[in-house]
Amino acid sequence: MNRVFIKTYGCQMNERDSEAVAALLRARGYRIVQDESACDVMLLNTCSVRDMAEQKAIGKAANVAARKKRNPRFVLGILGCMAQNRGAALLDALPDVDLIVGTQKFHQVPDYLDNLRAAQEAGAPIGSTIVDIAEEAGSQNTIRDHVLEEKQVTAFVSIQQGCNMDCAFCIVPKTRGDERSRPMDEIVRECEELADRGVREITLLGQIVTSYGRRDYVHTAGVTPFVQLLERVNAIPGLRRIRFTSPHPRGFKDDLIQAYGRLEKLCEYVHLPMQSGSDRILRAMNRPYTRERYRQIVDDLRRVRPDMYFSTDIIVGFPGETEEDFAQTRELFEACNYDMAYVFKYSIRSGTPAAGLADQVPETVKEERNQILLRILEANSARRNATLLGTTQEVLVEGPDKKGRGFMGRTRGNRIVHFDAAERLIGELVPVKITRASTAVLYGSLALAGVGC
Ligand code: 5AD
C-alpha cells in the first residue's frame, strides 16, 4: 500500500517541488511509481496560472475519485498552487479528496500520508480530509532533496519562492506567497553535491530569480546577490552549464548583462518575459518597464553575446488590449526575433487586480492574436535553425531519446539535437555537426574522430 504516483502540472518549479516530495517519500519507505494504474496513492501537483490548468487537474481528480469507489483505501491528494488557491473549497467539487497541501507544506506530505494510513488502519471513518495551506516561515528551505535517475545530467535547483511584484494578471503572489530566498551557502552546497553526483547542467529556479537575496545580502561593487550566486555556481568544478528561470526584465542591470560575457558556464540563452509590447498595457499590467527599455535589454545582451538565444512569455487579450496595442506587441515580438515563446490567452484569475477590469477581450480575438504570434515564432525558429545547418555545436549529451531517435542533447542555446552516440558519452560535452533542421529540433552527427559509437 505504499506505491505513489505523482502527476505534475505547470512550470519547472512544480516539477522540482514534485521531485523533492518524491525524495522525501522515498526516504520514508514509499515507492514512487511511473504507472498510474498501479499506485495506492495519487498526488496531483497543480498549477493555477490559467483557468485551463486548474480545470485539467480538477477533471483528472474527478476521474481518479472513481477509483476510491472500488478501493476505499486509495488515497488522492491535491498539492501545490491550486490547493493553495482554493483550499478546502476544492471539496465542494471533489468531496473524495483525502489530502489538500499548499505550496509551503510540501515537506509535510510524508507525515500526512502516514497519518492517513494509520487512520485507515485504525478504522477511522473514510472521508476525513487533511487540509494544510498555512504559511510557514523558512518553507523555501525545504525544497532541497533530489531523486536523480541513473546518469542524470541536468537538474533544477530552487533558489527562491514567491513573488512580490503584483503583476495585475498574476495569481502567483497568492499561490506562492511573499518572496523568500534560500541561503546562498546552502544553494551552492546543493549544486556542488549535484555536480559530485554527475549533474553537468543546473537550472536555478524561482518565480523572480533576479530578485534573489535582495533582502538578505548586500550588493558588492554594483553586483546583485543574484549575480553573486551565479559567480559562485560558475566556480563549481564539474558543472559545465548554468541556466535560470524566470527572471524579471527589471533585474537586467549592467551586472547581469556583463555576467554573460564573463561567466563561461552561463549559457547564452535567456527566458525574458515581455508579456506585452504596448506601454499602455504594460502599465495596466503593473509591469515596471517600457517597450523601449525591454528592447534595450535584448540589444545589450546581444551586444555582449551576439549568439544569444531568447525566449519569452506573452499574454494576448489582456483587458483593454486594442488592435493598436496588439500591433505594438507584434512589432516588438518580431523585432526581438525569439527562438522560443509561450503565448498565453489572458485568463481571468479571481483575486488578481485585473480580474475586475472592464473591457475583456473576446475569446475569438485572443485566439486570432495568439495564432499571429505563433506563426511569427515558427518562422523565426525555423530561420534560426536553418542558420545552424552545417555548423558544429557544443552539445551536452543527456541520454537516449525517448522516441527512439538516437540520443538527445541540447546546445548552449537550449536547442534540442538528435544524433547517434554511445552510453559512455552521457554527461559529456561533444561537438555535433548539424545536418538537418526542423522548426523545433536539430539533427546531426558527432564531429570528433574517436568519440563515435
Ligand atoms: N492569463 C494568461 N497568462 C498568464 N500568465 C500569468 N498569468 C496569466 C493569466 N492570468 C502567463 C504569463 C507568465 C506565465 C508563467 O504565465 O505570461 O509569465
Coordinates of C-alpha atoms and ligand atoms in Angstrom, one line a residue:
M1 CA 0.0 0.0 0.0
N2 CA 2.9 2.3 -0.4
R3 CA 3.1 3.0 -4.2
V4 CA 2.9 6.7 -5.0
F5 CA 2.2 8.2 -8.4
I6 CA 2.8 11.9 -8.7
K7 CA 1.4 13.9 -11.6
T8 CA 2.8 17.4 -12.2
Y9 CA 1.0 20.2 -13.9
G10 CA 2.6 23.6 -14.8
C11 CA 6.0 25.1 -14.5
Q12 CA 9.5 23.8 -13.8
M13 CA 9.1 24.9 -10.2
N14 CA 6.3 22.5 -9.8
E15 CA 8.4 19.7 -11.3
R16 CA 11.1 20.5 -8.9
D17 CA 8.6 20.5 -5.9
S18 CA 7.3 17.1 -7.1
E19 CA 10.8 15.8 -7.2
A20 CA 11.5 17.0 -3.7
V21 CA 8.3 15.4 -2.4
A22 CA 9.3 12.1 -4.2
A23 CA 12.7 12.2 -2.4
L24 CA 11.1 12.7 1.0
L25 CA 8.6 10.0 0.4
R26 CA 11.2 7.5 -0.7
A27 CA 13.2 8.3 2.4
R28 CA 10.0 7.4 4.4
G29 CA 9.7 4.0 2.7
Y30 CA 7.2 4.8 -0.1
R31 CA 7.8 3.7 -3.6
I32 CA 7.5 6.2 -6.5
V33 CA 5.9 4.5 -9.5
Q34 CA 5.6 5.6 -13.1
D35 CA 2.4 3.6 -13.8
E36 CA -0.7 5.4 -12.5
S37 CA -2.8 2.3 -12.8
A38 CA -0.5 0.6 -10.3
C39 CA -0.5 3.1 -7.4
D40 CA -2.1 3.2 -4.0
V41 CA -1.6 7.0 -3.6
M42 CA -2.0 9.5 -6.4
L43 CA -0.8 13.1 -5.8
L44 CA -1.6 15.8 -8.3
N45 CA 0.8 18.7 -8.1
T46 CA -1.2 21.5 -9.6
C47 CA -1.0 24.8 -11.4
S48 CA -3.3 27.9 -11.1
V49 CA -1.7 30.3 -13.6
R50 CA -4.6 29.9 -16.0
D51 CA -8.1 28.6 -15.6
M52 CA -7.4 25.8 -18.1
A53 CA -4.6 24.4 -15.9
E54 CA -7.0 24.3 -12.9
Q55 CA -9.8 22.6 -14.9
K56 CA -7.4 20.0 -16.2
A57 CA -6.4 19.0 -12.7
I58 CA -9.9 19.1 -11.4
G59 CA -11.0 16.9 -14.3
K60 CA -8.3 14.4 -13.5
A61 CA -9.1 14.3 -9.8
A62 CA -12.8 13.7 -10.6
N63 CA -11.9 10.8 -12.8
V64 CA -9.5 9.3 -10.3
A65 CA -12.0 9.7 -7.5
A66 CA -13.9 6.9 -9.1
R67 CA -11.1 4.6 -8.1
K68 CA -12.0 5.3 -4.5
K69 CA -15.4 3.7 -5.0
R70 CA -13.7 0.5 -6.0
N71 CA -11.0 0.8 -3.4
P72 CA -11.8 3.0 -0.4
R73 CA -8.2 2.8 0.8
F74 CA -6.9 4.5 -2.3
V75 CA -5.5 7.9 -1.4
L76 CA -6.0 11.0 -3.6
G77 CA -4.1 14.2 -2.8
I78 CA -4.0 17.7 -4.4
L79 CA -0.8 19.6 -3.8
G80 CA 0.7 22.9 -4.8
C81 CA -0.8 26.0 -6.4
M82 CA -4.4 25.1 -6.8
A83 CA -4.5 23.6 -3.3
Q84 CA -3.2 26.9 -2.1
N85 CA -5.5 28.9 -4.2
R86 CA -8.7 27.1 -3.4
G87 CA -8.1 25.2 -0.2
A88 CA -10.9 23.3 1.4
A89 CA -13.3 24.8 -1.2
L90 CA -12.0 22.1 -3.5
L91 CA -14.0 19.7 -1.5
D92 CA -17.2 21.2 -2.9
A93 CA -16.3 19.8 -6.4
L94 CA -14.1 17.0 -5.2
P95 CA -15.5 15.6 -1.9
D96 CA -13.4 12.4 -2.2
V97 CA -10.0 14.1 -1.9
D98 CA -8.0 12.9 1.1
L99 CA -5.3 15.5 1.1
I100 CA -5.0 19.2 0.2
V101 CA -1.5 20.6 0.7
G102 CA -0.4 24.1 -0.2
T103 CA 2.9 25.4 -1.6
Q104 CA 4.6 26.0 1.7
K105 CA 3.8 22.5 3.1
F106 CA 5.2 20.0 0.6
H107 CA 7.6 18.7 3.1
Q108 CA 4.7 17.6 5.3
V109 CA 3.3 15.2 2.7
P110 CA 5.1 12.1 4.1
D111 CA 3.7 12.8 7.6
Y112 CA 0.2 13.3 6.2
L113 CA 0.3 10.1 4.2
D114 CA 1.5 8.2 7.2
N115 CA -1.4 9.8 9.2
L116 CA -4.0 8.9 6.6
R117 CA -2.7 5.3 6.5
A118 CA -2.7 5.0 10.3
A119 CA -6.2 6.4 10.5
Q120 CA -7.4 3.9 7.8
E121 CA -5.7 1.0 9.7
A122 CA -7.4 2.2 13.0
G123 CA -10.7 2.1 11.2
A124 CA -11.3 5.8 11.1
P125 CA -14.3 6.9 9.0
I126 CA -13.4 7.2 5.4
G127 CA -13.7 10.8 4.2
S128 CA -11.8 12.9 6.7
T129 CA -9.6 15.1 4.6
I130 CA -6.4 16.7 5.7
V131 CA -6.1 20.3 4.6
D132 CA -3.0 22.3 5.2
I133 CA -2.4 25.5 3.3
A134 CA -0.9 27.5 6.0
E135 CA 2.2 29.7 5.6
E136 CA 5.4 28.5 7.1
A137 CA 8.5 30.6 7.8
G138 CA 11.5 29.0 6.1
S139 CA 9.5 26.7 3.9
Q140 CA 11.6 27.8 0.9
N141 CA 14.5 25.9 2.5
T142 CA 12.6 22.6 2.4
I143 CA 12.9 22.0 -1.3
R144 CA 16.4 20.6 -1.4
D145 CA 16.4 16.8 -1.8
H146 CA 16.7 15.2 -5.2
V147 CA 15.8 11.9 -6.8
L148 CA 18.3 11.5 -9.5
E149 CA 17.8 9.0 -12.2
E150 CA 20.8 6.9 -13.2
K151 CA 23.2 9.1 -15.2
Q152 CA 21.1 12.2 -14.8
V153 CA 22.9 15.1 -16.4
T154 CA 20.6 18.1 -15.8
A155 CA 18.9 19.3 -12.6
F156 CA 16.7 22.1 -11.2
V157 CA 17.7 23.9 -8.1
S158 CA 15.1 26.0 -6.3
I159 CA 16.7 29.3 -5.0
Q160 CA 13.7 31.3 -4.0
Q161 CA 9.9 31.1 -3.6
G162 CA 7.2 33.6 -4.0
C163 CA 7.0 37.0 -5.7
N164 CA 6.1 40.5 -4.6
M165 CA 5.7 42.1 -8.0
D166 CA 1.9 42.1 -8.1
C167 CA 1.5 42.0 -11.9
A168 CA -2.2 42.7 -12.4
F169 CA -2.9 39.4 -14.2
C170 CA -1.0 37.0 -12.0
I171 CA -2.1 34.6 -9.3
V172 CA 1.4 33.7 -8.2
P173 CA 1.7 36.1 -5.3
K174 CA -1.4 34.4 -3.9
T175 CA -0.3 30.8 -4.6
R176 CA 3.4 31.1 -3.8
G177 CA 3.3 33.9 -1.2
D178 CA 5.9 36.5 -0.4
E179 CA 9.4 36.5 -1.9
R180 CA 11.7 34.3 0.2
S181 CA 15.2 33.3 -0.8
R182 CA 17.3 30.3 0.4
P183 CA 20.7 31.0 1.9
M184 CA 23.4 31.2 -0.8
D185 CA 25.7 28.8 1.0
E186 CA 23.0 26.1 1.0
I187 CA 22.3 26.6 -2.7
V188 CA 26.0 26.4 -3.5
R189 CA 26.3 23.2 -1.4
E190 CA 23.4 21.6 -3.2
C191 CA 24.9 22.5 -6.6
E192 CA 28.2 21.0 -5.5
E193 CA 26.6 17.8 -4.4
L194 CA 24.7 17.5 -7.7
A195 CA 27.9 18.1 -9.6
D196 CA 29.5 15.3 -7.5
R197 CA 26.7 13.0 -8.4
G198 CA 27.3 13.6 -12.1
V199 CA 25.0 16.5 -12.9
R200 CA 26.6 18.8 -15.5
E201 CA 23.9 21.5 -16.1
I202 CA 21.9 23.3 -13.4
T203 CA 18.9 25.5 -13.9
L204 CA 18.3 27.9 -10.9
L205 CA 14.6 28.3 -10.3
G206 CA 12.4 30.9 -8.7
Q207 CA 9.4 33.0 -9.6
I208 CA 11.6 36.1 -9.9
V209 CA 15.2 34.9 -9.7
T210 CA 16.7 38.2 -10.5
S211 CA 15.4 39.5 -7.1
Y212 CA 17.2 36.6 -5.3
G213 CA 18.5 37.5 -1.9
R214 CA 17.8 41.2 -2.2
R215 CA 16.7 41.4 1.4
D216 CA 19.4 39.1 2.7
Y217 CA 22.6 40.1 1.0
V218 CA 24.3 43.4 0.1
H219 CA 25.4 44.4 -3.3
T220 CA 29.1 44.3 -3.7
A221 CA 30.6 46.8 -6.1
G222 CA 27.3 47.0 -8.0
V223 CA 26.9 43.2 -8.2
T224 CA 23.5 42.0 -7.1
P225 CA 23.1 38.9 -4.8
F226 CA 21.7 37.0 -7.9
V227 CA 24.9 37.6 -9.9
Q228 CA 27.0 36.8 -6.8
L229 CA 25.2 33.5 -6.7
L230 CA 25.8 32.9 -10.4
E231 CA 29.5 33.6 -9.8
R232 CA 29.7 31.0 -7.1
V233 CA 27.9 28.4 -9.0
N234 CA 30.1 29.2 -12.0
A235 CA 33.1 28.3 -9.9
I236 CA 31.9 24.8 -9.0
P237 CA 34.2 22.2 -10.6
G238 CA 32.4 19.5 -12.6
L239 CA 29.5 21.7 -13.5
R240 CA 29.5 22.8 -17.2
R241 CA 26.4 24.8 -17.7
I242 CA 24.2 27.2 -15.8
R243 CA 20.7 28.4 -16.8
F244 CA 18.0 30.1 -14.7
T245 CA 14.3 30.8 -14.9
S246 CA 12.3 33.0 -14.5
P247 CA 13.9 36.4 -14.3
H248 CA 12.2 39.8 -14.5
P249 CA 13.3 42.4 -17.1
R250 CA 13.9 44.9 -14.3
G251 CA 16.7 42.6 -13.0
F252 CA 18.8 43.1 -16.1
K253 CA 21.1 45.8 -14.9
D254 CA 24.6 46.0 -16.1
D255 CA 26.0 43.4 -13.7
L256 CA 23.8 40.7 -15.1
I257 CA 24.3 41.7 -18.7
Q258 CA 28.1 41.7 -18.1
A259 CA 27.8 38.3 -16.4
Y260 CA 27.0 36.8 -19.8
G261 CA 30.3 38.0 -21.1
R262 CA 32.5 36.8 -18.2
L263 CA 30.9 33.6 -16.6
E264 CA 31.8 30.9 -19.1
K265 CA 29.2 28.4 -17.8
L266 CA 26.3 30.8 -18.0
C267 CA 24.6 29.7 -21.3
E268 CA 23.8 32.2 -23.9
Y269 CA 20.1 31.6 -23.6
V270 CA 17.6 33.7 -21.6
H271 CA 13.9 33.5 -21.0
L272 CA 12.9 37.1 -20.8
P273 CA 9.1 37.6 -20.2
M274 CA 7.8 40.5 -22.2
Q275 CA 4.1 40.0 -21.6
S276 CA 3.2 42.9 -23.9
G277 CA 4.8 45.3 -26.3
S278 CA 2.4 48.1 -25.6
D279 CA 3.4 50.7 -23.0
R280 CA -0.2 51.3 -22.1
I281 CA -0.9 47.6 -21.5
L282 CA 2.4 47.2 -19.6
R283 CA 1.4 50.0 -17.3
A284 CA -2.1 48.4 -16.8
M285 CA -0.3 45.1 -16.1
N286 CA 1.8 46.8 -13.5
R287 CA 5.0 45.7 -15.3
P288 CA 7.6 48.4 -14.5
Y289 CA 9.3 48.8 -17.9
T290 CA 8.6 50.2 -21.3
R291 CA 8.9 48.6 -24.7
E292 CA 11.9 50.7 -25.3
R293 CA 13.6 49.5 -22.1
Y294 CA 12.8 45.9 -23.0
R295 CA 14.3 46.3 -26.4
Q296 CA 17.4 47.9 -24.9
I297 CA 17.9 44.8 -22.7
V298 CA 17.7 42.5 -25.7
D299 CA 20.1 44.6 -27.6
D300 CA 22.5 44.9 -24.7
L301 CA 22.5 41.1 -24.3
R302 CA 23.1 40.6 -28.0
R303 CA 26.0 43.1 -27.8
V304 CA 27.7 41.0 -25.1
R305 CA 26.7 37.7 -26.7
P306 CA 25.9 38.0 -30.4
D307 CA 24.9 34.4 -30.4
M308 CA 22.3 34.8 -27.6
Y309 CA 19.1 32.8 -27.8
F310 CA 15.9 34.3 -26.4
S311 CA 12.5 33.0 -25.3
T312 CA 9.6 34.9 -23.8
D313 CA 6.1 34.9 -22.3
I314 CA 3.4 36.9 -23.9
I315 CA -0.2 37.4 -22.8
V316 CA -2.6 38.3 -25.6
G317 CA -6.0 39.8 -24.9
F318 CA -5.3 41.5 -21.5
P319 CA -8.4 43.6 -20.7
G320 CA -8.5 46.7 -22.8
E321 CA -5.9 45.5 -25.4
T322 CA -6.8 47.2 -28.6
E323 CA -5.7 46.5 -32.2
E324 CA -3.1 49.2 -31.8
D325 CA -1.8 47.7 -28.5
F326 CA -1.5 44.3 -30.2
A327 CA 0.2 45.8 -33.2
Q328 CA 2.9 47.1 -30.8
T329 CA 3.3 43.7 -29.2
R330 CA 3.5 42.1 -32.6
E331 CA 6.2 44.6 -33.8
L332 CA 8.4 44.1 -30.7
F333 CA 7.9 40.4 -30.9
E334 CA 9.1 40.3 -34.4
A335 CA 12.0 42.7 -33.7
C336 CA 13.3 40.5 -30.8
N337 CA 13.5 37.5 -33.1
Y338 CA 12.6 34.9 -30.4
D339 CA 13.8 31.3 -30.7
M340 CA 11.0 30.1 -28.5
A341 CA 8.0 31.7 -26.9
Y342 CA 5.0 30.8 -24.8
V343 CA 1.9 32.8 -25.9
F344 CA -1.0 32.8 -23.5
K345 CA -4.5 34.0 -23.9
Y346 CA -5.4 36.1 -21.0
S347 CA -7.3 34.1 -18.4
I348 CA -9.3 35.8 -15.6
R349 CA -7.8 34.8 -12.2
S350 CA -10.2 35.8 -9.4
G351 CA -8.4 37.7 -6.6
T352 CA -6.0 39.4 -9.0
P353 CA -6.2 43.2 -9.7
A354 CA -7.1 42.6 -13.4
A355 CA -10.0 40.3 -12.7
G356 CA -12.4 43.1 -12.2
L357 CA -11.4 45.2 -15.2
A358 CA -14.0 46.1 -17.8
D359 CA -13.2 45.7 -21.5
Q360 CA -12.5 42.0 -21.5
V361 CA -11.3 40.9 -25.0
P362 CA -13.4 38.3 -26.8
E363 CA -12.0 34.8 -27.0
T364 CA -12.1 34.8 -30.8
V365 CA -9.9 37.9 -30.8
K366 CA -7.5 36.4 -28.3
E367 CA -7.3 33.3 -30.5
E368 CA -6.5 35.3 -33.6
R369 CA -3.7 37.3 -31.8
N370 CA -2.4 34.0 -30.4
Q371 CA -2.2 32.5 -33.9
I372 CA -0.5 35.6 -35.4
L373 CA 2.3 35.4 -32.8
L374 CA 2.7 31.7 -33.1
R375 CA 3.2 32.0 -36.9
I376 CA 5.9 34.6 -36.4
L377 CA 7.6 32.4 -33.9
E378 CA 7.5 29.4 -36.2
A379 CA 9.1 31.4 -39.0
N380 CA 11.8 32.8 -36.6
S381 CA 12.6 29.5 -35.1
A382 CA 12.9 27.8 -38.4
R383 CA 15.1 30.6 -39.7
R384 CA 17.4 30.3 -36.7
N385 CA 17.6 26.6 -37.0
A386 CA 18.4 26.9 -40.7
T387 CA 21.4 29.1 -39.9
L388 CA 22.8 26.3 -37.8
L389 CA 22.9 23.8 -40.7
G390 CA 26.4 22.8 -41.4
T391 CA 27.8 24.3 -38.2
T392 CA 29.3 22.4 -35.3
Q393 CA 27.6 22.9 -32.0
E394 CA 28.6 22.1 -28.5
V395 CA 26.0 19.6 -27.2
L396 CA 25.6 18.2 -23.7
V397 CA 24.6 14.6 -24.1
E398 CA 21.6 13.9 -21.9
G399 CA 20.7 10.3 -22.9
P400 CA 18.7 8.2 -25.3
D401 CA 15.8 10.0 -26.9
K402 CA 12.5 8.7 -25.5
K403 CA 11.0 8.4 -29.0
G404 CA 13.9 6.3 -30.3
R405 CA 15.6 9.0 -32.4
G406 CA 19.1 8.0 -31.2
F407 CA 20.5 10.2 -28.4
M408 CA 19.4 13.7 -27.4
G409 CA 21.1 16.7 -26.0
R410 CA 21.0 20.5 -26.1
T411 CA 23.1 23.2 -27.4
R412 CA 24.1 26.0 -25.1
G413 CA 21.3 28.0 -26.8
N414 CA 18.8 25.3 -25.5
R415 CA 18.1 23.8 -28.9
I416 CA 17.3 20.1 -28.8
V417 CA 19.6 18.0 -31.0
H418 CA 19.2 14.3 -32.0
F419 CA 22.3 12.3 -33.0
D420 CA 23.9 8.9 -32.7
A421 CA 26.1 8.5 -29.7
A422 CA 27.1 5.9 -27.1
E423 CA 26.1 5.4 -23.5
R424 CA 29.5 6.4 -22.3
L425 CA 29.1 9.9 -23.8
I426 CA 26.2 10.7 -21.5
G427 CA 27.2 13.8 -19.5
E428 CA 29.9 14.8 -21.9
L429 CA 30.0 18.0 -24.0
V430 CA 30.5 16.8 -27.6
P431 CA 30.8 18.7 -30.9
V432 CA 27.9 17.8 -33.1
K433 CA 27.7 18.8 -36.8
I434 CA 24.1 19.9 -37.6
T435 CA 22.9 18.1 -40.7
R436 CA 19.2 18.6 -40.7
A437 CA 16.8 21.1 -39.0
S438 CA 13.1 21.2 -38.5
T439 CA 11.3 24.0 -36.8
A440 CA 11.8 22.8 -33.3
V441 CA 14.5 20.2 -33.5
L442 CA 18.0 19.8 -34.9
Y443 CA 19.6 16.6 -36.2
G444 CA 23.3 16.0 -36.5
S445 CA 26.3 13.7 -36.1
L446 CA 29.3 13.6 -33.8
A447 CA 32.0 15.7 -35.2
L448 CA 35.0 14.3 -33.3
A449 CA 37.1 11.4 -34.5
G450 CA 37.5 8.9 -31.8
V451 CA 34.4 9.6 -29.8
G452 CA 31.9 7.8 -32.1
C453 CA 30.0 4.7 -31.2
Ligands
5AD1 N1 -3.6 34.7 -18.1 C1 -2.8 34.3 -19.1 N2 -1.5 34.1 -18.9 C2 -1.0 34.3 -17.7 N3 0.3 34.2 -17.2 C3 0.3 34.5 -15.9 N4 -1.0 34.9 -15.5 C4 -1.8 34.7 -16.6 C5 -3.1 34.9 -16.8 N5 -4.0 35.4 -15.9 C6 1.4 33.8 -18.0 C7 2.5 34.9 -18.0 C8 3.6 34.3 -17.2 C9 3.4 32.9 -17.5 C10 4.0 31.9 -16.5 O1 2.0 32.7 -17.5 O2 2.9 35.1 -19.3 O3 4.9 34.8 -17.5

